[in-house]
Structures are given as C-alpha cells and as structure tokens.
Short mmCIF file of C-alpha atoms in Angstrom, two decimals:
data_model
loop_
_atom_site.label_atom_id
_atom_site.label_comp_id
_atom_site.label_asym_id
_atom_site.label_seq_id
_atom_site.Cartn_x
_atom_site.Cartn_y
_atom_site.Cartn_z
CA UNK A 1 7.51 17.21 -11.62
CA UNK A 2 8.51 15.97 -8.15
CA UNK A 3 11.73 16.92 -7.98
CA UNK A 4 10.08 20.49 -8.78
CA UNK A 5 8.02 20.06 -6.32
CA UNK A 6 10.07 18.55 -3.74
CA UNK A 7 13.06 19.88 -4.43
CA UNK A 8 12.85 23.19 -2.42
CA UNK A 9 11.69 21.63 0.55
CA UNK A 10 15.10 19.63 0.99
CA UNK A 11 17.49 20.97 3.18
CA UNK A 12 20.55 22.65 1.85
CA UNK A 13 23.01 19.39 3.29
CA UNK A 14 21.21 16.69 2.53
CA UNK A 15 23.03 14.02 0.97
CA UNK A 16 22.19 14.40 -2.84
CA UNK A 17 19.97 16.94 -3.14
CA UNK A 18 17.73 16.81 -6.23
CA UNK A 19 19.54 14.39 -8.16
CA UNK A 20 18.70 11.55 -5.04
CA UNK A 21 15.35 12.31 -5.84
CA UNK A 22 16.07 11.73 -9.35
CA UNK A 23 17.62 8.57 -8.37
CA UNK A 24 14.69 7.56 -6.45
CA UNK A 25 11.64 8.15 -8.92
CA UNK A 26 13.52 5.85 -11.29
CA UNK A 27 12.10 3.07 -9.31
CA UNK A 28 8.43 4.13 -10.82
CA UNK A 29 9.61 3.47 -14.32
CA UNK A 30 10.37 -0.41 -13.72
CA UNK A 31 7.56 -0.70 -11.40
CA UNK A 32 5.04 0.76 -14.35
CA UNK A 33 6.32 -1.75 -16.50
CA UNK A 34 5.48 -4.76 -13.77
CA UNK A 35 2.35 -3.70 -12.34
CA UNK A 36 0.44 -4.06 -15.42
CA UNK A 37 2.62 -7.10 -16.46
CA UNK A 38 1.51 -8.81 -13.06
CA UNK A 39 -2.20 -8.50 -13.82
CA UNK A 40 -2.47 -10.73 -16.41
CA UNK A 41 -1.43 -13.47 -13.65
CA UNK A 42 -3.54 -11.85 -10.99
CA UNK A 43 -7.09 -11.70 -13.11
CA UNK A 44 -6.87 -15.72 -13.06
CA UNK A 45 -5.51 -16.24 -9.34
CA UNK A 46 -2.64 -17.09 -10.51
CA UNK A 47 0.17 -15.37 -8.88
CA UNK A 48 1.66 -18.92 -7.50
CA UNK A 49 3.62 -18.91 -10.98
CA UNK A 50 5.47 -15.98 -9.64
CA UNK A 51 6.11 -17.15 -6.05
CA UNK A 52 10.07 -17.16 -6.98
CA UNK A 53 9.84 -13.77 -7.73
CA UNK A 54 10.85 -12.12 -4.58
CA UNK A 55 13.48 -14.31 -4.15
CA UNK A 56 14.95 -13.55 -7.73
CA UNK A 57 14.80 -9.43 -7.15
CA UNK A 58 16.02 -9.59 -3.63
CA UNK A 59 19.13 -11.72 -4.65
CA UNK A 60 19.65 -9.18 -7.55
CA UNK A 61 18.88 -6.15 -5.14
CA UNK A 62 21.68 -7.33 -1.99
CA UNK A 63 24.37 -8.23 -5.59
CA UNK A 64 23.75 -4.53 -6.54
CA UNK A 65 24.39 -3.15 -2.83
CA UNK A 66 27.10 -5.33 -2.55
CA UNK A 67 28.78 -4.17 -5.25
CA UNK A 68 27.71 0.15 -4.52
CA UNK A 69 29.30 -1.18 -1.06
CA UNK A 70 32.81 -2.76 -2.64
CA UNK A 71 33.13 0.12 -4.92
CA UNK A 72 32.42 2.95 -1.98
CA UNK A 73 29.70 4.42 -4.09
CA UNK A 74 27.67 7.89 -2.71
CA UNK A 75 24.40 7.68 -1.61
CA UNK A 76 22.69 8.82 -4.86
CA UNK A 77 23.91 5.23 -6.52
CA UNK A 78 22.40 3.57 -3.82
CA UNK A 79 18.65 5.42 -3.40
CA UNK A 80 18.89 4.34 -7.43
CA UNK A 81 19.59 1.28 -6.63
CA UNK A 82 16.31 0.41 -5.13
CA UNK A 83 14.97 0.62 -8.78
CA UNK A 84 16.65 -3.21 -9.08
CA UNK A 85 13.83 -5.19 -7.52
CA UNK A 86 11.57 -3.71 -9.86
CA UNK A 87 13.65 -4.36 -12.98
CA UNK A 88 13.83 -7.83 -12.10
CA UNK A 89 10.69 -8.22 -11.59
CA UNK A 90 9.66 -6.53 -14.97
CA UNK A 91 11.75 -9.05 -16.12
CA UNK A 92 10.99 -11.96 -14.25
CA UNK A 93 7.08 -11.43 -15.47
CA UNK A 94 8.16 -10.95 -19.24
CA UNK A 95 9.77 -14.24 -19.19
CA UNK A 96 6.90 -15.88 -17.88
CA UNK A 97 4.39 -14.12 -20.15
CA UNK A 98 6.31 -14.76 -22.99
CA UNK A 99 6.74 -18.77 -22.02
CA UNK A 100 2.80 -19.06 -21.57
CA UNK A 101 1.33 -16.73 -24.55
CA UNK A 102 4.44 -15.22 -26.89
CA UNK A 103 4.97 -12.90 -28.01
CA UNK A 104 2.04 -10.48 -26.75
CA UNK A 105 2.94 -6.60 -27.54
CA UNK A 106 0.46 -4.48 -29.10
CA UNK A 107 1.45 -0.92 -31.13
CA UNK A 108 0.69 1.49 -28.67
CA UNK A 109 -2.91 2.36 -28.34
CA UNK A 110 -3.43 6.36 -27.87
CA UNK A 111 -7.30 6.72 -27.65
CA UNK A 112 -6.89 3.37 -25.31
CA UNK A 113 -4.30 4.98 -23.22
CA UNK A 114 -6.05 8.52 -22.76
CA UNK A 115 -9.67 6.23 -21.29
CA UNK A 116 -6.97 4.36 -18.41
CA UNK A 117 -5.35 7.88 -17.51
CA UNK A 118 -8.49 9.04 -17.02
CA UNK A 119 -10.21 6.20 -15.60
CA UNK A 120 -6.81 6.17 -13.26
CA UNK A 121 -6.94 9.94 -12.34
CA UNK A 122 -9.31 9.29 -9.26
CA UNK A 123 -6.89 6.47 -8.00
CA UNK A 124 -4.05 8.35 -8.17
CA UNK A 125 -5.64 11.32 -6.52
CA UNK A 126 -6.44 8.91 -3.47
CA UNK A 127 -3.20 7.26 -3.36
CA UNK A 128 -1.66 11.22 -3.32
CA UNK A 129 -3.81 11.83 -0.46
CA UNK A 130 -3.16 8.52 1.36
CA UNK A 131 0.47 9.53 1.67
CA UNK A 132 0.04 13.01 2.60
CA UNK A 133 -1.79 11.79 5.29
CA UNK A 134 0.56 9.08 6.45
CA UNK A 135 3.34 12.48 6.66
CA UNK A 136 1.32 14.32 8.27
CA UNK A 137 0.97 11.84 11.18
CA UNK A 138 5.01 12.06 11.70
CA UNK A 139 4.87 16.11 11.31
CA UNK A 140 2.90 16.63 13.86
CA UNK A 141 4.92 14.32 16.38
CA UNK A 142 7.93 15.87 15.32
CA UNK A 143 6.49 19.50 15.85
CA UNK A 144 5.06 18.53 19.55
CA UNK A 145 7.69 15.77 20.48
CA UNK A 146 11.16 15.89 18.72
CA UNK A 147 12.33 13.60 16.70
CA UNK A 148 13.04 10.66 19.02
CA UNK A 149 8.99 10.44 19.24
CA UNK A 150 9.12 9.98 15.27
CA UNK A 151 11.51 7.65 15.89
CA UNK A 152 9.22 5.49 17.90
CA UNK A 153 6.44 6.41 15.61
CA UNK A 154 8.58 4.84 12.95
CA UNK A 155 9.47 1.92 14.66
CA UNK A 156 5.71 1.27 15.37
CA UNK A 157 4.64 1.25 11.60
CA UNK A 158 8.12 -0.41 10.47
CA UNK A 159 7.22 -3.49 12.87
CA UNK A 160 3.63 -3.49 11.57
CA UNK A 161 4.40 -3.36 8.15
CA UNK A 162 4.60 -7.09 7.41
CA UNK A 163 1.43 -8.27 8.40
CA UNK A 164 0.05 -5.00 6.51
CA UNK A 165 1.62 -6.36 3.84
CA UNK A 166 0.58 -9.56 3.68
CA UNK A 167 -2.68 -8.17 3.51
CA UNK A 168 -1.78 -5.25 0.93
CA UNK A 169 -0.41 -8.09 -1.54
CA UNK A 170 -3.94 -9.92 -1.44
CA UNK A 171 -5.70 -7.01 -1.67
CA UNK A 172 -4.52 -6.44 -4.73
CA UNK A 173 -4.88 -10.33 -6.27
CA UNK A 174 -7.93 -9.16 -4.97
CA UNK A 175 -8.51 -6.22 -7.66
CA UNK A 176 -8.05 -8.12 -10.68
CA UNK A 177 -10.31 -10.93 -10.43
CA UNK A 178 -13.30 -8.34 -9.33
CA UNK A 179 -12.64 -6.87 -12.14
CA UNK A 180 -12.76 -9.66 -14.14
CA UNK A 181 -16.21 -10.92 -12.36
CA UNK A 182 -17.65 -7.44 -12.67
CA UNK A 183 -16.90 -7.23 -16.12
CA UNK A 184 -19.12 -10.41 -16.23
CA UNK A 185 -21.79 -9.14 -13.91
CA UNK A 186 -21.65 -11.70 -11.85
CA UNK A 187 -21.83 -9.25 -9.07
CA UNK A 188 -23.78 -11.94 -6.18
CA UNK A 189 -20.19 -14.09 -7.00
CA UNK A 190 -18.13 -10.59 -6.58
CA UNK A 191 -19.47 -10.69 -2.98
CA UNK A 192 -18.95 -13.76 -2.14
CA UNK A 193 -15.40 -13.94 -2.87
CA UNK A 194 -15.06 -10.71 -1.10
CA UNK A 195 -16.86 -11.91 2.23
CA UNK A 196 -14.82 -15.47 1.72
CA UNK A 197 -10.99 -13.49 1.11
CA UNK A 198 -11.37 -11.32 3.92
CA UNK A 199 -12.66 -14.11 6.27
CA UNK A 200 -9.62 -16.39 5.32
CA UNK A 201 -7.22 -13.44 5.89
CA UNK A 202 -8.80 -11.83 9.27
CA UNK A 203 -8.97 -15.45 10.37
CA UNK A 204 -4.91 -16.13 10.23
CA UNK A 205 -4.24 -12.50 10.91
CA UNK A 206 -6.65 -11.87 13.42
CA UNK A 207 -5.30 -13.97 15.84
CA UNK A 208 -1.24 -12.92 15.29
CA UNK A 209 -1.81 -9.94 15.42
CA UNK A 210 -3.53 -9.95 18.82
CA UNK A 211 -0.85 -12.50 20.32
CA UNK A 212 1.38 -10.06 18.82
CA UNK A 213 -0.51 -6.59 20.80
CA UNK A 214 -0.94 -8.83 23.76
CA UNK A 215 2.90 -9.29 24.28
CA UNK A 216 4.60 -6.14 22.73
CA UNK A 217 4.83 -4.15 25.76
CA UNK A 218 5.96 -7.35 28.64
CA UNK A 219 8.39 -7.75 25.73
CA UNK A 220 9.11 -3.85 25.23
CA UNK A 221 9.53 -3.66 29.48
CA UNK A 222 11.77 -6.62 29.59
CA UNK A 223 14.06 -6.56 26.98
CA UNK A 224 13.70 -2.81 24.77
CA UNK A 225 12.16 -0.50 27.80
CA UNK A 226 13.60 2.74 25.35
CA UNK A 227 10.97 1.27 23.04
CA UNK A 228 8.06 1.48 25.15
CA UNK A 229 6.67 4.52 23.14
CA UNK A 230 7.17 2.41 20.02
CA UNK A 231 5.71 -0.77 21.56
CA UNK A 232 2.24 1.19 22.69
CA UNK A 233 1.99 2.69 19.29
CA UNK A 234 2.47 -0.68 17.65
CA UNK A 235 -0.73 -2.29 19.29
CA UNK A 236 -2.74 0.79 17.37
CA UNK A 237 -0.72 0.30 14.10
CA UNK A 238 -0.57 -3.27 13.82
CA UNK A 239 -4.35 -3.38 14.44
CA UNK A 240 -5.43 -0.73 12.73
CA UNK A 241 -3.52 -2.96 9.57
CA UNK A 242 -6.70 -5.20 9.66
CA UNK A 243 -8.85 -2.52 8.55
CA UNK A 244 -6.75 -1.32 6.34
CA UNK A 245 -6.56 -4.73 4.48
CA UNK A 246 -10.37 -4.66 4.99
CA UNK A 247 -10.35 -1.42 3.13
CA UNK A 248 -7.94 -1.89 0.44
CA UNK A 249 -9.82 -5.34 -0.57
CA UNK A 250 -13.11 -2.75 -0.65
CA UNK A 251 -11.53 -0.37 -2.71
CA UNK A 252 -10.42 -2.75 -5.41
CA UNK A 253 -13.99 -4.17 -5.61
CA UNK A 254 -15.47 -0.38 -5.61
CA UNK A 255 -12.83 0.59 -7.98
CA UNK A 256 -14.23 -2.76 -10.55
CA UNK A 257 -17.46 -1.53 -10.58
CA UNK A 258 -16.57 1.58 -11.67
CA UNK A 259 -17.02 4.19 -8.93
CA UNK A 260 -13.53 4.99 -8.52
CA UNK A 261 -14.44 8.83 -8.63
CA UNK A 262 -16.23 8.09 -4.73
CA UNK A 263 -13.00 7.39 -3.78
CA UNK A 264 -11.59 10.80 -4.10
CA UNK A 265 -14.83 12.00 -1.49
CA UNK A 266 -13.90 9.31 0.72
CA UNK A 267 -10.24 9.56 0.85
CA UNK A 268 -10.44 13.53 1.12
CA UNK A 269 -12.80 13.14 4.28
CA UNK A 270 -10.44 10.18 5.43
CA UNK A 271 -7.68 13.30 5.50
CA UNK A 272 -10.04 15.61 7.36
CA UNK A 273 -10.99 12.63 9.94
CA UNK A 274 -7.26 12.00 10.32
CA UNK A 275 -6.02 15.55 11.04
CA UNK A 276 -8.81 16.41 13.27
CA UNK A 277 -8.05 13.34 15.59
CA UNK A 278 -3.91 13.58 15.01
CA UNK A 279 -4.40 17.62 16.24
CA UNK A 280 -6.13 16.50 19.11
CA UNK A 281 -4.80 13.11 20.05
CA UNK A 282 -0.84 13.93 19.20
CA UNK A 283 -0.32 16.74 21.56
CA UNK A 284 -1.28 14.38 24.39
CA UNK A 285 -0.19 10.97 23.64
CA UNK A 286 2.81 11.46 21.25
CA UNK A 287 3.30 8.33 18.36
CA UNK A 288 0.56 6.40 20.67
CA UNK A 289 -1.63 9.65 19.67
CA UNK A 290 -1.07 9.06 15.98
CA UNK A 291 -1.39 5.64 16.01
CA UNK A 292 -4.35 5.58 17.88
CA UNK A 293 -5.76 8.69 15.15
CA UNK A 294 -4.62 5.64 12.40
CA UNK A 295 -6.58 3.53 13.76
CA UNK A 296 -9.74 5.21 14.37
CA UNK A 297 -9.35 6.57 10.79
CA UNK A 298 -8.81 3.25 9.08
CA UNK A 299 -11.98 1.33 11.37
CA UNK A 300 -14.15 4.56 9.98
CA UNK A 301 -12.82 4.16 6.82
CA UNK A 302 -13.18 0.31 6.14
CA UNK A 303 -16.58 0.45 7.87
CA UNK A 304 -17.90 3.13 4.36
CA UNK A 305 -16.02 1.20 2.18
CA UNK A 306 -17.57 -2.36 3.17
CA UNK A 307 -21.35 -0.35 3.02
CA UNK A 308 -20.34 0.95 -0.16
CA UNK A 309 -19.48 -2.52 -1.80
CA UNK A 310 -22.85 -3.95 -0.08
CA UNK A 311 -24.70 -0.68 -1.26
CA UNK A 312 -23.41 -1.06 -4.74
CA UNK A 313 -23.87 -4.87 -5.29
CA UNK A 314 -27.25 -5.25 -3.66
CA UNK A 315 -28.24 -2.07 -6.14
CA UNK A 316 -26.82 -3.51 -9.01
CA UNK A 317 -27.49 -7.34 -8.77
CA UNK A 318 -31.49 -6.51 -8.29
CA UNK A 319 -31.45 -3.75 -11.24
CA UNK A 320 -29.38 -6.25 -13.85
#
C-alpha cells in the first residue's frame, strides 16, 4: 500500500525507485514481531533484562554494512539492511522470553486480533498524522528557503534527537505498566507514577538540555558559524523535546484508560495548530520558524494531554 502510495511521488532518478521502498518497509515486519515481544518485559518494569540489546543489533547492523560495503552492494541492499536491528532484536527478546516462561505461542486468535486492530486504528491514525506533520515542517522551508535551510532544519532535529529519545524510550516503559495499573483500577497509583516518571526525567533532562540551548550558538559562532541557522533552531527543537516526552508519557496513560479515539481530535487539531503557525512563522524565520511552530505546538499539545489524564483520573477514581 505505500509503495502505491508513495511510489508516484518519487522522482524519476532516484536511486531505487519503488523497490527501495520495498526494501525499506521490510523493517516493519521485524519490528511487529518485537514490539509486542518487548511488552511483556515492559508491563513489569523490567526492560533492564534487555539492556544488552542495543549493543547486540548494532554490532549485527555495522557486520551487515560492512559486508553490503566489501561486496559494493546498490543502495536498495542497504535501505534493507536497516531491517537488521530489528531482527535481532526480535530475536534477542525470543531468547529471553523463552529462558524465563517457554515455550509461550498461542494458535492465532482471529476474533482477538480483529478487537487490537480496532482498538489500534485510532493510534495509528495519530501516529499517520504525527508524521505528516513533522514533513510538512521541512516542505514549507524548502518551498520558502531552498534546501540548504532544510538542511539546517535537519541538523536541528538530528542533534535533538537523543535526548528526545531518551525520553521516547520511557515513554513507552511508560505505556505498559499504565496499562497494567488501569486494568487494575488503581487509577490514584496510575497518577502517581505518572507525576513521579516525568519529574525524574524533566529533572535530569531539564537541566542538559538548557546547558545544552545556553551554549549552542557561542559554540555554533566559534567553531560551525555555517551552522548558525541550525544552532538557533536547535534551542526550539531540543526544548520543545521536553514536551514532547511530557506528551508521549500522557498519551500512553490516555491510551490505558481507553480513550484512544480522543487522540485522533487532538492530534488532527495538533496538525491544524502546526500549519497555521509553520505558514506564518516559516516565511520569516526559516528552520528557526519551524522549530519555533514545533515548539509552540508540542507545549499546547502536552498542556491537553496532561488535563486530559487529570480530567480522566479524577473522573474515574471518584465514580469507581
């Protein structure tokens, strides 16, 4: 379905064509094999069993490169490629299963498996809409720019992307064990672990991140002054990345409770909030513009989200 879709959008000499995008959804077939895998370690905090993951797939991914590199393989072997990490890690999380509980495969389920796609439909609508905002951000510098300005818009979100996620990956150890305390009811313990993770995490990120907006532009002047553009969009990116953790460790806990559907409202006015501020911000500020229309976004967005989760558990704790 995406290469349908995508397909005539490519350019007529870009390297691959449809078959790289071929190459590259393979990746979501490992990584829908691991995802789900994963969550039987994240529902009991658990995750520490799989801190030599990483380590495992990226040794496995740079042996696969090196070899597409020995062998002077195209492009398309190496966009497929990418698919390794998550076929290790499928892997890796199979092992470990099977070590602590055996053998634990059940015949396939089809009445089960129609109530998650259609529990999931909502999600993936946001997540759809989540990215085509993120593009949109980089179209519209490109249209009133050129492309170095997407370059520096690039730049900005490639250098906040760590710290993002950092915050991304406990998010979503996050998601699991709210669902497994909402499952419970114990809602009044839901929110407490929610106000307690993202006071931990603001309280180490917090602080890099604004040593790291403080000095991004003396560095950008002294040692990268082509970067500038890049450095000033940073500050906006790499702080709007605490809201976005804010809002991503909301979600999950909205998303437990079971009103993922308010998610597809939210995320569809997050795009109109976006565009509205890109249209007007990008023309006169370039990748600063979008970052800055980010970050706006994402403070508006985790502010709803964190009323939301109050709204909910306050509603449903003194109703139970």
């Amino acid at each position: 379905m995406a290469v349908l879709i995508l397909a005539p959008t490519l350019r007529a000499d870009a390297p691959g064509g449809a078959i790289a995008l071929i190459a590259a959804g393979l990746v979501l077939i490992p990584a829908s094999v691991a995802a789900p895998l994963q969550v039987a370690f994240q529902a009991r905090h658990q995750n520490r069993q799989l801190l030599g993951m990483p380590l495992v797939s990226a040794l496995a991914q740079a042996l696969v490169l090196g070899v597409l590199y020995l062998a002077n393989a195209s492009v398309v072997y190496y966009i497929a490629a990418i698919s390794t990490t998550e076929v290790v890690n499928a892997l890796f999380i199979y092992v470990m299963l099977r070590r602590e509980q055996g053998d634990f495969w059940r015949p396939f389920d089809r009445p089960l498996a129609r109530e998650m796609l259609k529990e999931a439909a909502p999600l993936a609508y946001s997540y759809l809409v989540v990215m085509l905002y993120k593009r949109i951000g980089f179209y519209l510098v490109e249209a009133q720019h050129g492309v170095e300005a997407v370059g520096a818009l690039g730049a900005a979100v490639q250098l906040s992307s760590p710290a993002v996620g950092i915050g991304g990956a406990l998010s979503v150890s996050m998601g699991a064990y709210a669902a497994s305390l909402a499952s419970r009811r114990q809602l009044a313990e839901l929110r407490g672990a929610a106000i307690k993770t993202v006071a931990k995490v603001l309280g180490i990120l917090g602080p890099v991140t604004f040593l790291l907006v403080v000095f991004a532009i003396p560095i950008a002047e002294r040692w990268a002054p082509d970067y500038q553009d890049a450095a000033r969009a940073y500050i906006w990116m790499s702080t709007a990345g605490l809201f976005m953790f804010v809002a991503r460790t909301a979600t999950s806990i909205i998303v437990a409770l079971g009103k993922t559907s308010v998610m597809t409202y939210l995320v569809t006015f997050d795009l109109v909030v976006f565009c509205g501020l890109a249209w007007w911000l990008v023309p006169g500020y370039g990748p600063e513009g979008a970052a800055i229309a980010t970050f706006l976004m994402e403070g508006i967005n985790s502010t709803i989200q964190c009323g939301l989760v109050l709204l909910y558990t306050r509603v449903h704790a003194t109703s139970a």
